[in-house]
């Protein structure tokens, strides 16, 4: 394998064309013609529903190089299940868990030279997606679909390894109470572009959305879930039908309980009660665990543990999660799929 000269320790989260991507077409009631291609452009009809009506969904997951040279996928069955939910919500055909995982493995293997080395803190980000394509203009489901998986080597989404970031409470909603917030569909992210850019213009990493019904409770970040550690050492993350059910978040609930011996609950986090929490963080595949230094709300910055360093329980959670992903710490049964 040819060795790439990339700055593996400082990658950030940027598009890069890697060698090949996986493509499968859905036509006449089934998925077929799966292949790997070097072409990173899709040639689709101007009438494609993905272009006009947002009929598309995507996933985000990572492959990690372990110390022994093997390659880990972290809970890919959970990403497959979430994509099936997203497809069902947008009236698209589902990709089976077996096909999803097989596609991801093929893409990792064929792009192995882009897989960051062990110990760099970087990983290979996989972006599976399904789009509605084909000639159409009426507001109805597409006649055909494409399932694609591509990959890029990435480092941190925010400042990087356990550096706290400040977040801004948005006046906008990203999703409606009975809308598509729990599905990983492009429309949610299009809706978050303007609020996110405004937050960044004010020097914040991103914004945090409140619940669309009462605007009194924290929901999530535009690209990650929210968690906090209460003053009584409970791991807390919001329960809401309009947040994305994150796989990192679900994993942290389990690890907080089983490995750190903490209570872990899904419950309302009231924006007026931030003083009840001594640490906070954003968690997700791309965000990993990003400590939240402070939250800006009503003209003041509420600082949790510190604006400069992660709190002690956030650090322990980070070590446990990334240790499992990198293969250094034994994973709970079924969490790691070897490529
Ligand atoms: N919430 C949003 C809006 C996201 O985009 C993501 C990232 O995928 C998450 C939460 C975290 O989900 P996961 O941990 O499955 O990556
Ligand atoms: C992920 O963490 O996989 C995401 O989808 C985040 C992305 C929107 C930047």
Tab-separated table of N, CA, C and O in Angstrom, residues 190-293:
chain	number	residue	atom	x	y	z
A	190	UNK	N	-30.106	21.959	6.210
A	190	UNK	CA	-30.275	23.198	5.437
A	190	UNK	C	-30.863	24.271	6.355
A	190	UNK	O	-30.435	25.425	6.337
A	191	UNK	N	-31.821	23.867	7.205
A	191	UNK	CA	-32.460	24.814	8.117
A	191	UNK	C	-31.476	25.338	9.155
A	191	UNK	O	-31.685	26.418	9.721
A	192	UNK	N	-30.402	24.588	9.407
A	192	UNK	CA	-29.455	25.010	10.453
A	192	UNK	C	-28.276	25.810	9.895
A	192	UNK	O	-27.444	26.290	10.662
A	193	UNK	N	-28.206	25.984	8.568
A	193	UNK	CA	-27.039	26.683	7.998
A	193	UNK	C	-26.994	28.156	8.411
A	193	UNK	O	-25.947	28.654	8.837
A	194	UNK	N	-28.126	28.852	8.288
A	194	UNK	CA	-28.145	30.282	8.637
A	194	UNK	C	-27.904	30.494	10.135
A	194	UNK	O	-27.004	31.270	10.508
A	195	UNK	N	-28.641	29.803	11.020
A	195	UNK	CA	-28.343	29.968	12.450
A	195	UNK	C	-26.890	29.630	12.790
A	195	UNK	O	-26.248	30.347	13.579
A	196	UNK	N	-26.357	28.575	12.173
A	196	UNK	CA	-24.969	28.174	12.451
A	196	UNK	C	-23.988	29.238	11.996
A	196	UNK	O	-23.023	29.555	12.694
A	197	UNK	N	-24.256	29.836	10.821
A	197	UNK	CA	-23.317	30.849	10.320
A	197	UNK	C	-23.400	32.106	11.174
A	197	UNK	O	-22.391	32.772	11.411
A	198	UNK	N	-24.583	32.418	11.679
A	198	UNK	CA	-24.700	33.583	12.566
A	198	UNK	C	-23.930	33.336	13.865
A	198	UNK	O	-23.238	34.222	14.372
A	199	UNK	N	-24.040	32.131	14.395
A	199	UNK	CA	-23.310	31.804	15.635
A	199	UNK	C	-21.806	31.950	15.403
A	199	UNK	O	-21.088	32.526	16.225
A	200	UNK	N	-21.335	31.442	14.260
A	200	UNK	CA	-19.889	31.510	13.980
A	200	UNK	C	-19.446	32.957	13.749
A	200	UNK	O	-18.348	33.346	14.156
A	201	UNK	N	-20.328	33.767	13.150
A	201	UNK	CA	-19.981	35.181	12.937
A	201	UNK	C	-19.767	35.896	14.273
A	201	UNK	O	-18.999	36.853	14.367
A	202	UNK	N	-20.425	35.428	15.308
A	202	UNK	CA	-20.242	36.018	16.649
A	202	UNK	C	-19.117	35.323	17.422
A	202	UNK	O	-18.949	35.549	18.618
A	203	UNK	N	-18.406	34.418	16.762
A	203	UNK	CA	-17.249	33.782	17.401
A	203	UNK	C	-17.566	32.494	18.143
A	203	UNK	O	-16.722	31.993	18.894
A	204	UNK	N	-18.771	31.942	17.938
A	204	UNK	CA	-19.119	30.690	18.609
A	204	UNK	C	-18.882	29.505	17.666
A	204	UNK	O	-18.856	29.678	16.445
A	205	UNK	N	-18.745	28.313	18.256
A	205	UNK	CA	-18.477	27.127	17.442
A	205	UNK	C	-19.693	26.754	16.612
A	205	UNK	O	-19.584	26.316	15.473
A	206	UNK	N	-20.886	26.925	17.197
A	206	UNK	CA	-22.139	26.552	16.525
A	206	UNK	C	-23.250	27.024	17.450
A	206	UNK	O	-22.981	27.580	18.524
A	207	UNK	N	-24.493	26.782	17.055
A	207	UNK	CA	-25.559	27.142	17.984
A	207	UNK	C	-26.189	25.911	18.607
A	207	UNK	O	-26.029	24.788	18.121
A	208	UNK	N	-26.889	26.162	19.690
A	208	UNK	CA	-27.657	25.126	20.382
A	208	UNK	C	-29.121	25.504	20.186
A	208	UNK	O	-29.497	26.679	20.340
A	209	UNK	N	-29.939	24.516	19.835
A	209	UNK	CA	-31.366	24.763	19.625
A	209	UNK	C	-32.150	24.412	20.877
A	209	UNK	O	-31.843	23.427	21.558
A	210	UNK	N	-33.171	25.220	21.135
A	210	UNK	CA	-34.098	24.917	22.223
A	210	UNK	C	-35.267	24.123	21.650
A	210	UNK	O	-35.445	24.051	20.426
A	211	UNK	N	-36.075	23.547	22.514
A	211	UNK	CA	-37.194	22.729	22.022
A	211	UNK	C	-38.190	23.632	21.296
A	211	UNK	O	-38.481	24.749	21.740
A	212	UNK	N	-38.692	23.177	20.158
A	212	UNK	CA	-39.515	24.036	19.308
A	212	UNK	C	-40.894	24.331	19.900
A	212	UNK	O	-41.572	25.259	19.445
A	213	UNK	N	-41.287	23.609	20.915
A	213	UNK	CA	-42.612	23.808	21.490
A	213	UNK	C	-42.608	24.948	22.518
A	213	UNK	O	-43.436	25.842	22.460
A	214	UNK	N	-41.659	24.942	23.449
A	214	UNK	CA	-41.680	25.922	24.557
A	214	UNK	C	-40.483	26.869	24.554
A	214	UNK	O	-40.488	27.872	25.255
A	215	UNK	N	-39.434	26.536	23.804
A	215	UNK	CA	-38.186	27.312	23.801
A	215	UNK	C	-37.620	27.498	25.206
A	215	UNK	O	-36.974	28.507	25.496
A	216	UNK	N	-37.837	26.519	26.049
A	216	UNK	CA	-37.314	26.602	27.419
A	216	UNK	C	-36.299	25.515	27.729
A	216	UNK	O	-35.639	25.562	28.772
A	217	UNK	N	-36.173	24.517	26.827
A	217	UNK	CA	-35.317	23.359	27.122
A	217	UNK	C	-34.289	23.160	26.019
A	217	UNK	O	-34.609	23.339	24.832
A	218	UNK	N	-33.098	22.768	26.402
A	218	UNK	CA	-32.052	22.505	25.407
A	218	UNK	C	-32.389	21.239	24.628
A	218	UNK	O	-32.782	20.230	25.214
A	219	UNK	N	-32.222	21.327	23.302
A	219	UNK	CA	-32.413	20.137	22.463
A	219	UNK	C	-31.074	19.562	22.033
A	219	UNK	O	-30.669	18.524	22.485
A	220	UNK	N	-30.399	20.254	21.136
A	220	UNK	CA	-29.113	19.741	20.647
A	220	UNK	C	-28.370	20.823	19.877
A	220	UNK	O	-28.889	21.911	19.631
A	221	UNK	N	-27.156	20.477	19.478
A	221	UNK	CA	-26.322	21.351	18.659
A	221	UNK	C	-26.690	21.058	17.193
A	221	UNK	O	-27.256	20.003	16.893
A	222	UNK	N	-26.361	21.958	16.274
A	222	UNK	CA	-26.692	21.734	14.871
A	222	UNK	C	-26.086	20.457	14.298
A	222	UNK	O	-26.623	19.871	13.361
A	223	UNK	N	-24.971	20.016	14.857
A	223	UNK	CA	-24.275	18.846	14.295
A	223	UNK	C	-23.892	17.822	15.358
A	223	UNK	O	-23.034	16.972	15.111
A	224	UNK	N	-24.525	17.886	16.534
A	224	UNK	CA	-24.166	16.948	17.612
A	224	UNK	C	-25.235	17.013	18.703
A	224	UNK	O	-26.016	17.962	18.766
A	225	UNK	N	-25.250	15.997	19.548
A	225	UNK	CA	-26.170	15.998	20.695
A	225	UNK	C	-25.554	16.736	21.878
A	225	UNK	O	-24.347	17.003	21.916
A	226	UNK	N	-26.393	17.048	22.841
A	226	UNK	CA	-25.966	17.776	24.044
A	226	UNK	C	-25.985	16.835	25.237
A	226	UNK	O	-26.890	16.006	25.380
A	227	UNK	N	-24.986	16.963	26.110
A	227	UNK	CA	-25.045	16.281	27.408
A	227	UNK	C	-24.476	17.200	28.477
A	227	UNK	O	-23.785	18.182	28.172
A	228	UNK	N	-24.794	16.896	29.717
A	228	UNK	CA	-24.245	17.676	30.834
A	228	UNK	C	-24.030	16.742	32.014
A	228	UNK	O	-24.595	15.646	32.072
A	229	UNK	N	-23.174	17.161	32.923
A	229	UNK	CA	-22.961	16.432	34.173
A	229	UNK	C	-23.527	17.317	35.284
A	229	UNK	O	-23.110	18.472	35.431
A	230	UNK	N	-24.496	16.777	36.012
A	230	UNK	CA	-25.149	17.594	37.041
A	230	UNK	C	-24.216	17.778	38.233
A	230	UNK	O	-23.202	17.084	38.366
A	231	UNK	N	-24.592	18.699	39.098
A	231	UNK	CA	-23.788	18.937	40.302
A	231	UNK	C	-23.767	17.712	41.205
A	231	UNK	O	-22.957	17.632	42.125
A	232	UNK	N	-24.679	16.754	40.936
A	232	UNK	CA	-24.706	15.503	41.721
A	232	UNK	C	-24.131	14.337	40.924
A	232	UNK	O	-24.461	13.178	41.162
A	233	UNK	N	-23.296	14.663	39.913
A	233	UNK	CA	-22.600	13.638	39.124
A	233	UNK	C	-23.512	12.736	38.297
A	233	UNK	O	-23.168	11.580	38.044
A	234	UNK	N	-24.662	13.245	37.876
A	234	UNK	CA	-25.517	12.467	36.970
A	234	UNK	C	-25.232	12.910	35.534
A	234	UNK	O	-25.136	14.114	35.253
A	235	UNK	N	-25.112	11.913	34.650
A	235	UNK	CA	-24.974	12.201	33.221
A	235	UNK	C	-26.381	12.461	32.686
A	235	UNK	O	-27.256	11.603	32.802
A	236	UNK	N	-26.588	13.641	32.131
A	236	UNK	CA	-27.926	14.041	31.678
A	236	UNK	C	-27.881	14.387	30.197
A	236	UNK	O	-26.978	15.096	29.746
A	237	UNK	N	-28.856	13.886	29.455
A	237	UNK	CA	-28.975	14.278	28.045
A	237	UNK	C	-30.463	14.414	27.734
A	237	UNK	O	-31.277	13.667	28.276
A	238	UNK	N	-30.827	15.417	26.927
A	238	UNK	CA	-32.260	15.690	26.733
A	238	UNK	C	-33.021	14.554	26.061
A	238	UNK	O	-32.501	13.893	25.158
A	239	UNK	N	-34.257	14.364	26.510
A	239	UNK	CA	-35.174	13.433	25.843
A	239	UNK	C	-36.120	14.294	25.012
A	239	UNK	O	-36.751	15.207	25.546
A	240	UNK	N	-36.177	14.041	23.737
A	240	UNK	CA	-37.061	14.849	22.890
A	240	UNK	C	-37.331	14.120	21.591
A	240	UNK	O	-36.428	13.491	21.033
A	241	UNK	N	-38.555	14.203	21.068
A	241	UNK	CA	-38.847	13.567	19.776
A	241	UNK	C	-38.249	14.328	18.599
A	241	UNK	O	-38.207	13.804	17.484
A	242	UNK	N	-37.772	15.563	18.821
A	242	UNK	CA	-37.260	16.329	17.677
A	242	UNK	C	-35.739	16.418	17.630
A	242	UNK	O	-35.193	17.154	16.821
A	243	UNK	N	-35.029	15.657	18.479
A	243	UNK	CA	-33.569	15.606	18.330
A	243	UNK	C	-33.182	14.351	17.551
A	243	UNK	O	-33.953	13.398	17.460
A	244	UNK	N	-31.959	14.380	17.009
A	244	UNK	CA	-31.459	13.182	16.338
A	244	UNK	C	-31.004	12.185	17.408
A	244	UNK	O	-30.215	12.539	18.287
A	245	UNK	N	-31.519	10.950	17.354
A	245	UNK	CA	-31.070	9.952	18.344
A	245	UNK	C	-29.645	9.499	18.028
A	245	UNK	O	-29.427	8.582	17.246
A	246	UNK	N	-28.691	10.173	18.614
A	246	UNK	CA	-27.288	9.938	18.297
A	246	UNK	C	-26.778	8.627	18.861
A	246	UNK	O	-27.159	8.196	19.951
A	247	UNK	N	-25.868	8.031	18.111
A	247	UNK	CA	-25.271	6.753	18.522
A	247	UNK	C	-24.186	7.020	19.570
A	247	UNK	O	-24.019	6.242	20.507
A	248	UNK	N	-23.504	8.147	19.452
A	248	UNK	CA	-22.513	8.501	20.475
A	248	UNK	C	-23.224	8.756	21.801
A	248	UNK	O	-22.789	8.281	22.859
A	249	UNK	N	-24.306	9.492	21.737
A	249	UNK	CA	-25.092	9.810	22.929
A	249	UNK	C	-25.602	8.532	23.601
A	249	UNK	O	-25.447	8.356	24.820
A	250	UNK	N	-26.171	7.617	22.819
A	250	UNK	CA	-26.667	6.358	23.381
A	250	UNK	C	-25.506	5.573	23.998
A	250	UNK	O	-25.657	4.945	25.056
A	251	UNK	N	-24.349	5.630	23.352
A	251	UNK	CA	-23.182	4.904	23.870
A	251	UNK	C	-22.702	5.530	25.178
A	251	UNK	O	-22.321	4.818	26.114
A	252	UNK	N	-22.720	6.863	25.245
A	252	UNK	CA	-22.263	7.534	26.475
A	252	UNK	C	-23.195	7.253	27.643
A	252	UNK	O	-22.740	7.132	28.790
A	253	UNK	N	-24.498	7.139	27.372
A	253	UNK	CA	-25.435	6.793	28.452
A	253	UNK	C	-25.002	5.448	29.053
A	253	UNK	O	-24.889	5.301	30.275
A	254	UNK	N	-24.719	4.491	28.162
A	254	UNK	CA	-24.312	3.158	28.651
A	254	UNK	C	-22.969	3.194	29.364
A	254	UNK	O	-22.795	2.588	30.414
A	255	UNK	N	-22.001	3.920	28.777
A	255	UNK	CA	-20.655	3.937	29.374
A	255	UNK	C	-20.633	4.697	30.695
A	255	UNK	O	-19.917	4.316	31.620
A	256	UNK	N	-21.424	5.778	30.777
A	256	UNK	CA	-21.476	6.541	32.035
A	256	UNK	C	-21.924	5.615	33.162
A	256	UNK	O	-21.370	5.645	34.265
A	257	UNK	N	-22.895	4.760	32.853
A	257	UNK	CA	-23.410	3.849	33.881
A	257	UNK	C	-22.458	2.688	34.132
A	257	UNK	O	-22.029	2.449	35.262
A	258	UNK	N	-22.124	1.971	33.056
A	258	UNK	CA	-21.418	0.695	33.250
A	258	UNK	C	-19.931	0.864	33.536
A	258	UNK	O	-19.331	0.063	34.227
A	259	UNK	N	-19.315	1.915	33.019
A	259	UNK	CA	-17.853	2.039	33.182
A	259	UNK	C	-17.470	3.103	34.206
A	259	UNK	O	-16.437	3.001	34.853
A	260	UNK	N	-18.296	4.174	34.299
A	260	UNK	CA	-17.938	5.250	35.231
A	260	UNK	C	-18.766	5.204	36.511
A	260	UNK	O	-18.515	5.972	37.448
A	261	UNK	N	-19.768	4.318	36.542
A	261	UNK	CA	-20.587	4.178	37.744
A	261	UNK	C	-21.456	5.391	38.042
A	261	UNK	O	-21.838	5.629	39.190
A	262	UNK	N	-21.784	6.155	36.996
A	262	UNK	CA	-22.626	7.344	37.195
A	262	UNK	C	-24.093	6.982	36.963
A	262	UNK	O	-24.396	6.022	36.245
A	263	UNK	N	-24.991	7.762	37.523
A	263	UNK	CA	-26.385	7.697	37.090
A	263	UNK	C	-26.424	8.338	35.717
A	263	UNK	O	-25.714	9.326	35.477
A	264	UNK	N	-27.264	7.825	34.833
A	264	UNK	CA	-27.404	8.448	33.515
A	264	UNK	C	-28.884	8.522	33.198
A	264	UNK	O	-29.593	7.514	33.274
A	265	UNK	N	-29.350	9.710	32.862
A	265	UNK	CA	-30.775	9.890	32.594
A	265	UNK	C	-30.988	10.728	31.339
A	265	UNK	O	-30.165	11.574	30.985
A	266	UNK	N	-32.122	10.452	30.683
A	266	UNK	CA	-32.592	11.336	29.614
A	266	UNK	C	-33.677	12.172	30.250
A	266	UNK	O	-34.717	11.632	30.666
A	267	UNK	N	-33.458	13.454	30.351
A	267	UNK	CA	-34.485	14.312	30.960
A	267	UNK	C	-34.332	15.747	30.472
A	267	UNK	O	-33.336	16.107	29.848
A	268	UNK	N	-35.338	16.564	30.778
A	268	UNK	CA	-35.327	17.949	30.319
A	268	UNK	C	-34.165	18.722	30.949
A	268	UNK	O	-33.898	18.590	32.140
A	269	UNK	N	-33.516	19.535	30.114
A	269	UNK	CA	-32.453	20.426	30.598
A	269	UNK	C	-32.958	21.846	30.354
A	269	UNK	O	-32.984	22.309	29.206
A	270	UNK	N	-33.409	22.493	31.398
A	270	UNK	CA	-33.992	23.834	31.253
A	270	UNK	C	-32.895	24.882	31.104
A	270	UNK	O	-31.938	24.897	31.880
A	271	UNK	N	-33.066	25.737	30.122
A	271	UNK	CA	-32.045	26.751	29.831
A	271	UNK	C	-31.883	27.733	31.003
A	271	UNK	O	-30.816	28.304	31.197
A	272	UNK	N	-32.923	27.877	31.793
A	272	UNK	CA	-32.814	28.783	32.949
A	272	UNK	C	-32.090	28.105	34.119
A	272	UNK	O	-31.796	28.757	35.117
A	273	UNK	N	-31.823	26.791	34.015
A	273	UNK	CA	-31.223	26.059	35.147
A	273	UNK	C	-29.807	25.561	34.864
A	273	UNK	O	-29.406	24.512	35.374
A	274	UNK	N	-29.048	26.297	34.058
A	274	UNK	CA	-27.713	25.804	33.709
A	274	UNK	C	-26.817	25.673	34.942
A	274	UNK	O	-25.848	24.897	34.948
A	275	UNK	N	-27.145	26.409	35.989
A	275	UNK	CA	-26.366	26.339	37.234
A	275	UNK	C	-26.433	24.963	37.898
A	275	UNK	O	-25.642	24.678	38.806
A	276	UNK	N	-27.350	24.102	37.440
A	276	UNK	CA	-27.447	22.752	38.019
A	276	UNK	C	-26.374	21.801	37.489
A	276	UNK	O	-26.308	20.657	37.915
A	277	UNK	N	-25.595	22.299	36.491
A	277	UNK	CA	-24.641	21.403	35.821
A	277	UNK	C	-23.223	21.943	35.951
A	277	UNK	O	-22.990	23.137	35.779
A	278	UNK	N	-22.286	21.045	36.223
A	278	UNK	CA	-20.899	21.508	36.377
A	278	UNK	C	-20.054	21.259	35.125
A	278	UNK	O	-18.971	21.823	35.000
A	279	UNK	N	-20.544	20.382	34.240
A	279	UNK	CA	-19.834	20.152	32.975
A	279	UNK	C	-20.879	20.005	31.872
A	279	UNK	O	-22.022	19.613	32.149
A	280	UNK	N	-20.483	20.284	30.641
A	280	UNK	CA	-21.394	20.075	29.514
A	280	UNK	C	-20.560	19.753	28.285
A	280	UNK	O	-19.371	20.091	28.215
A	281	UNK	N	-21.204	19.088	27.330
A	281	UNK	CA	-20.470	18.739	26.117
A	281	UNK	C	-21.390	18.515	24.933
A	281	UNK	O	-22.610	18.364	25.077
A	282	UNK	N	-20.782	18.526	23.753
A	282	UNK	CA	-21.480	18.162	22.513
A	282	UNK	C	-20.900	16.817	22.099
A	282	UNK	O	-19.679	16.630	22.145
A	283	UNK	N	-21.758	15.871	21.704
A	283	UNK	CA	-21.233	14.550	21.337
A	283	UNK	C	-21.835	14.087	20.022
A	283	UNK	O	-23.006	14.310	19.739
A	284	UNK	N	-21.010	13.440	19.222
A	284	UNK	CA	-21.466	12.927	17.938
A	284	UNK	C	-20.298	12.282	17.222
A	284	UNK	O	-19.154	12.367	17.688
A	285	UNK	N	-20.570	11.680	16.094
A	285	UNK	CA	-19.506	11.008	15.346
A	285	UNK	C	-18.426	12.012	14.956
A	285	UNK	O	-17.250	11.801	15.226
A	286	UNK	N	-18.832	13.105	14.322
A	286	UNK	CA	-17.843	14.102	13.892
A	286	UNK	C	-17.322	14.902	15.082
A	286	UNK	O	-16.129	15.186	15.177
A	287	UNK	N	-18.213	15.256	16.011
A	287	UNK	CA	-17.820	16.090	17.156
A	287	UNK	C	-17.051	15.280	18.207
A	287	UNK	O	-16.377	15.868	19.054
A	288	UNK	N	-17.134	13.962	18.162
A	288	UNK	CA	-16.616	13.049	19.202
A	288	UNK	C	-17.193	13.543	20.541
A	288	UNK	O	-18.409	13.545	20.703
A	289	UNK	N	-16.334	13.974	21.472
A	289	UNK	CA	-16.847	14.688	22.644
A	289	UNK	C	-16.156	16.035	22.625
A	289	UNK	O	-14.934	16.111	22.747
A	290	UNK	N	-16.937	17.080	22.410
A	290	UNK	CA	-16.400	18.438	22.443
A	290	UNK	C	-16.890	19.089	23.727
A	290	UNK	O	-18.097	19.297	23.894
A	291	UNK	N	-15.991	19.394	24.663
A	291	UNK	CA	-16.435	20.030	25.894
A	291	UNK	C	-17.063	21.390	25.582
A	291	UNK	O	-16.578	22.108	24.700
A	292	UNK	N	-18.147	21.706	26.246
A	292	UNK	CA	-18.751	23.030	26.085
A	292	UNK	C	-18.193	23.915	27.195
A	292	UNK	O	-18.408	23.662	28.383
A	293	UNK	N	-17.406	24.925	26.760
A	293	UNK	CA	-16.852	25.867	27.740
A	293	UNK	C	-17.984	26.671	28.341
A	293	UNK	O	-18.237	26.640	29.546
